[in-house]
Amino acid sequence: MLKALGFKEGIQRKAHKNKPLSQCPQKRNQRIVKTRAKVEHVFAGIRHMGGKHIRTIGMARAAVAMTMMATCYNLKRLASFLHRGVDAFYKIKSSKMQLRPQTAKG
């Protein structure tokens, strides 16, 4: 079903009793775990803030509620970065983009 929708299966393989995983499934699991760790930490943080259940009627309201929870999570992360002194804001330098200096109108 996932292939029909254009998704790749991301379920890790599990070793069974007295039969360890070979090298190929171990490498596959290592590739999957990188993405899972990034995504699962975000959803765990949202769940920790009380977002385990969304109590709304309708998909539109649920989408708004989920967006608000994600925004709160991002603000919490930003506050954490600023508290630790991490430069959370960075600029991408592009040769195509040229900034014009602002002149005072008077």
JSON list of C-alpha atoms in Angstrom, two decimals:
[
{"chain": "A", "resi": 1, "resn": "MET", "atom": "CA", "xyz": [0.00, 0.00, 0.00]},
{"chain": "A", "resi": 2, "resn": "LEU", "atom": "CA", "xyz": [2.86, 2.41, 0.78]},
{"chain": "A", "resi": 3, "resn": "LYS", "atom": "CA", "xyz": [4.46, 1.83, -2.62]},
{"chain": "A", "resi": 4, "resn": "ALA", "atom": "CA", "xyz": [1.18, 2.59, -4.36]},
{"chain": "A", "resi": 5, "resn": "LEU", "atom": "CA", "xyz": [1.06, 5.96, -2.59]},
{"chain": "A", "resi": 6, "resn": "GLY", "atom": "CA", "xyz": [4.71, 6.70, -3.44]},
{"chain": "A", "resi": 7, "resn": "PHE", "atom": "CA", "xyz": [6.19, 6.12, 0.03]},
{"chain": "A", "resi": 8, "resn": "LYS", "atom": "CA", "xyz": [9.15, 3.99, 1.04]},
{"chain": "A", "resi": 9, "resn": "GLU", "atom": "CA", "xyz": [8.78, 1.51, 3.88]},
{"chain": "A", "resi": 10, "resn": "GLY", "atom": "CA", "xyz": [10.67, 2.75, 6.94]},
{"chain": "A", "resi": 11, "resn": "ILE", "atom": "CA", "xyz": [10.09, -0.08, 9.38]},
{"chain": "A", "resi": 12, "resn": "GLN", "atom": "CA", "xyz": [13.20, -1.43, 11.01]},
{"chain": "A", "resi": 13, "resn": "ARG", "atom": "CA", "xyz": [14.04, -5.12, 10.87]},
{"chain": "A", "resi": 14, "resn": "LYS", "atom": "CA", "xyz": [14.21, -7.06, 14.12]},
{"chain": "A", "resi": 15, "resn": "ALA", "atom": "CA", "xyz": [16.50, -9.94, 15.03]},
{"chain": "A", "resi": 16, "resn": "HIS", "atom": "CA", "xyz": [14.89, -13.12, 16.31]},
{"chain": "A", "resi": 17, "resn": "LYS", "atom": "CA", "xyz": [16.02, -15.53, 19.00]},
{"chain": "A", "resi": 18, "resn": "ASN", "atom": "CA", "xyz": [19.28, -17.28, 18.05]},
{"chain": "A", "resi": 19, "resn": "LYS", "atom": "CA", "xyz": [19.25, -15.56, 14.65]},
{"chain": "A", "resi": 20, "resn": "PRO", "atom": "CA", "xyz": [21.01, -12.17, 14.62]},
{"chain": "A", "resi": 21, "resn": "LEU", "atom": "CA", "xyz": [20.55, -9.71, 11.79]},
{"chain": "A", "resi": 22, "resn": "SER", "atom": "CA", "xyz": [22.97, -9.92, 8.91]},
{"chain": "A", "resi": 23, "resn": "GLN", "atom": "CA", "xyz": [25.03, -6.91, 7.84]},
{"chain": "A", "resi": 24, "resn": "CYS", "atom": "CA", "xyz": [22.56, -5.71, 5.16]},
{"chain": "A", "resi": 25, "resn": "PRO", "atom": "CA", "xyz": [19.54, -5.33, 7.49]},
{"chain": "A", "resi": 26, "resn": "GLN", "atom": "CA", "xyz": [21.79, -3.74, 10.13]},
{"chain": "A", "resi": 27, "resn": "LYS", "atom": "CA", "xyz": [22.91, -1.05, 7.66]},
{"chain": "A", "resi": 28, "resn": "ARG", "atom": "CA", "xyz": [19.29, -0.53, 6.60]},
{"chain": "A", "resi": 29, "resn": "ASN", "atom": "CA", "xyz": [18.27, -0.05, 10.25]},
{"chain": "A", "resi": 30, "resn": "GLN", "atom": "CA", "xyz": [21.08, 2.49, 10.72]},
{"chain": "A", "resi": 31, "resn": "ARG", "atom": "CA", "xyz": [19.80, 4.52, 7.75]},
{"chain": "A", "resi": 32, "resn": "ILE", "atom": "CA", "xyz": [16.25, 4.46, 9.08]},
{"chain": "A", "resi": 33, "resn": "VAL", "atom": "CA", "xyz": [17.21, 5.37, 12.65]},
{"chain": "A", "resi": 34, "resn": "LYS", "atom": "CA", "xyz": [18.67, 8.75, 11.59]},
{"chain": "A", "resi": 35, "resn": "THR", "atom": "CA", "xyz": [15.31, 9.94, 10.29]},
{"chain": "A", "resi": 36, "resn": "ARG", "atom": "CA", "xyz": [13.31, 8.31, 13.06]},
{"chain": "A", "resi": 37, "resn": "ALA", "atom": "CA", "xyz": [15.36, 10.01, 15.78]},
{"chain": "A", "resi": 38, "resn": "LYS", "atom": "CA", "xyz": [14.77, 13.47, 14.30]},
{"chain": "A", "resi": 39, "resn": "VAL", "atom": "CA", "xyz": [11.03, 12.95, 13.85]},
{"chain": "A", "resi": 40, "resn": "GLU", "atom": "CA", "xyz": [10.29, 11.03, 17.05]},
{"chain": "A", "resi": 41, "resn": "HIS", "atom": "CA", "xyz": [11.97, 13.63, 19.26]},
{"chain": "A", "resi": 42, "resn": "VAL", "atom": "CA", "xyz": [9.65, 16.31, 17.89]},
{"chain": "A", "resi": 43, "resn": "PHE", "atom": "CA", "xyz": [6.49, 14.27, 18.42]},
{"chain": "A", "resi": 44, "resn": "ALA", "atom": "CA", "xyz": [7.65, 13.19, 21.89]},
{"chain": "A", "resi": 45, "resn": "GLY", "atom": "CA", "xyz": [8.14, 16.85, 22.80]},
{"chain": "A", "resi": 46, "resn": "ILE", "atom": "CA", "xyz": [4.68, 17.73, 21.52]},
{"chain": "A", "resi": 47, "resn": "ARG", "atom": "CA", "xyz": [3.16, 14.80, 23.40]},
{"chain": "A", "resi": 48, "resn": "HIS", "atom": "CA", "xyz": [4.98, 15.88, 26.57]},
{"chain": "A", "resi": 49, "resn": "MET", "atom": "CA", "xyz": [3.36, 19.31, 26.27]},
{"chain": "A", "resi": 50, "resn": "GLY", "atom": "CA", "xyz": [-0.10, 17.69, 26.27]},
{"chain": "A", "resi": 51, "resn": "GLY", "atom": "CA", "xyz": [-0.58, 17.02, 22.59]},
{"chain": "A", "resi": 52, "resn": "LYS", "atom": "CA", "xyz": [-1.28, 13.29, 22.78]},
{"chain": "A", "resi": 53, "resn": "HIS", "atom": "CA", "xyz": [-4.93, 13.75, 21.83]},
{"chain": "A", "resi": 54, "resn": "ILE", "atom": "CA", "xyz": [-6.51, 16.43, 19.71]},
{"chain": "A", "resi": 55, "resn": "ARG", "atom": "CA", "xyz": [-10.02, 17.15, 20.89]},
{"chain": "A", "resi": 56, "resn": "THR", "atom": "CA", "xyz": [-11.57, 19.01, 17.99]},
{"chain": "A", "resi": 57, "resn": "ILE", "atom": "CA", "xyz": [-14.35, 18.35, 15.55]},
{"chain": "A", "resi": 58, "resn": "GLY", "atom": "CA", "xyz": [-13.24, 18.36, 11.93]},
{"chain": "A", "resi": 59, "resn": "MET", "atom": "CA", "xyz": [-9.97, 18.02, 10.09]},
{"chain": "A", "resi": 60, "resn": "ALA", "atom": "CA", "xyz": [-9.53, 21.77, 9.61]},
{"chain": "A", "resi": 61, "resn": "ARG", "atom": "CA", "xyz": [-9.64, 22.45, 13.35]},
{"chain": "A", "resi": 62, "resn": "ALA", "atom": "CA", "xyz": [-7.37, 19.48, 14.03]},
{"chain": "A", "resi": 63, "resn": "ALA", "atom": "CA", "xyz": [-4.87, 20.87, 11.51]},
{"chain": "A", "resi": 64, "resn": "VAL", "atom": "CA", "xyz": [-4.95, 24.27, 13.24]},
{"chain": "A", "resi": 65, "resn": "ALA", "atom": "CA", "xyz": [-4.48, 22.61, 16.64]},
{"chain": "A", "resi": 66, "resn": "MET", "atom": "CA", "xyz": [-1.53, 20.59, 15.34]},
{"chain": "A", "resi": 67, "resn": "THR", "atom": "CA", "xyz": [0.00, 23.70, 13.78]},
{"chain": "A", "resi": 68, "resn": "MET", "atom": "CA", "xyz": [-0.32, 25.56, 17.08]},
{"chain": "A", "resi": 69, "resn": "MET", "atom": "CA", "xyz": [1.33, 22.70, 18.96]},
{"chain": "A", "resi": 70, "resn": "ALA", "atom": "CA", "xyz": [4.19, 22.62, 16.44]},
{"chain": "A", "resi": 71, "resn": "THR", "atom": "CA", "xyz": [4.58, 26.40, 16.77]},
{"chain": "A", "resi": 72, "resn": "CYS", "atom": "CA", "xyz": [4.74, 26.11, 20.56]},
{"chain": "A", "resi": 73, "resn": "TYR", "atom": "CA", "xyz": [7.35, 23.36, 20.24]},
{"chain": "A", "resi": 74, "resn": "ASN", "atom": "CA", "xyz": [9.44, 25.52, 17.90]},
{"chain": "A", "resi": 75, "resn": "LEU", "atom": "CA", "xyz": [9.22, 28.52, 20.25]},
{"chain": "A", "resi": 76, "resn": "LYS", "atom": "CA", "xyz": [10.28, 26.31, 23.15]},
{"chain": "A", "resi": 77, "resn": "ARG", "atom": "CA", "xyz": [13.28, 25.09, 21.13]},
{"chain": "A", "resi": 78, "resn": "LEU", "atom": "CA", "xyz": [14.17, 28.67, 20.18]},
{"chain": "A", "resi": 79, "resn": "ALA", "atom": "CA", "xyz": [14.07, 29.73, 23.84]},
{"chain": "A", "resi": 80, "resn": "SER", "atom": "CA", "xyz": [16.33, 26.79, 24.67]},
{"chain": "A", "resi": 81, "resn": "PHE", "atom": "CA", "xyz": [18.80, 27.77, 21.94]},
{"chain": "A", "resi": 82, "resn": "LEU", "atom": "CA", "xyz": [18.87, 31.39, 23.05]},
{"chain": "A", "resi": 83, "resn": "HIS", "atom": "CA", "xyz": [19.36, 30.39, 26.69]},
{"chain": "A", "resi": 84, "resn": "ARG", "atom": "CA", "xyz": [22.34, 28.19, 25.74]},
{"chain": "A", "resi": 85, "resn": "GLY", "atom": "CA", "xyz": [23.82, 30.88, 23.53]},
{"chain": "A", "resi": 86, "resn": "VAL", "atom": "CA", "xyz": [23.35, 28.99, 20.27]},
{"chain": "A", "resi": 87, "resn": "ASP", "atom": "CA", "xyz": [23.04, 31.20, 17.21]},
{"chain": "A", "resi": 88, "resn": "ALA", "atom": "CA", "xyz": [19.62, 30.00, 16.06]},
{"chain": "A", "resi": 89, "resn": "PHE", "atom": "CA", "xyz": [19.43, 32.54, 13.25]},
{"chain": "A", "resi": 90, "resn": "TYR", "atom": "CA", "xyz": [21.71, 32.26, 10.27]},
{"chain": "A", "resi": 91, "resn": "LYS", "atom": "CA", "xyz": [21.76, 33.92, 6.90]},
{"chain": "A", "resi": 92, "resn": "ILE", "atom": "CA", "xyz": [22.23, 32.15, 3.62]},
{"chain": "A", "resi": 93, "resn": "LYS", "atom": "CA", "xyz": [24.54, 34.10, 1.38]},
{"chain": "A", "resi": 94, "resn": "SER", "atom": "CA", "xyz": [23.48, 34.13, -2.22]},
{"chain": "A", "resi": 95, "resn": "SER", "atom": "CA", "xyz": [25.18, 35.83, -5.13]},
{"chain": "A", "resi": 96, "resn": "LYS", "atom": "CA", "xyz": [21.77, 36.44, -6.74]},
{"chain": "A", "resi": 97, "resn": "MET", "atom": "CA", "xyz": [20.39, 38.36, -3.77]},
{"chain": "A", "resi": 98, "resn": "GLN", "atom": "CA", "xyz": [21.69, 41.87, -3.34]},
{"chain": "A", "resi": 99, "resn": "LEU", "atom": "CA", "xyz": [20.47, 44.04, -0.52]},
{"chain": "A", "resi": 100, "resn": "ARG", "atom": "CA", "xyz": [19.92, 47.72, -1.11]},
{"chain": "A", "resi": 101, "resn": "PRO", "atom": "CA", "xyz": [20.74, 50.08, 1.75]},
{"chain": "A", "resi": 102, "resn": "GLN", "atom": "CA", "xyz": [17.76, 51.83, 3.29]},
{"chain": "A", "resi": 103, "resn": "THR", "atom": "CA", "xyz": [17.83, 55.60, 2.82]},
{"chain": "A", "resi": 104, "resn": "ALA", "atom": "CA", "xyz": [16.15, 58.02, 5.16]},
{"chain": "A", "resi": 105, "resn": "LYS", "atom": "CA", "xyz": [13.33, 59.94, 3.55]},
{"chain": "A", "resi": 106, "resn": "GLY", "atom": "CA", "xyz": [13.27, 63.56, 4.49]}
]
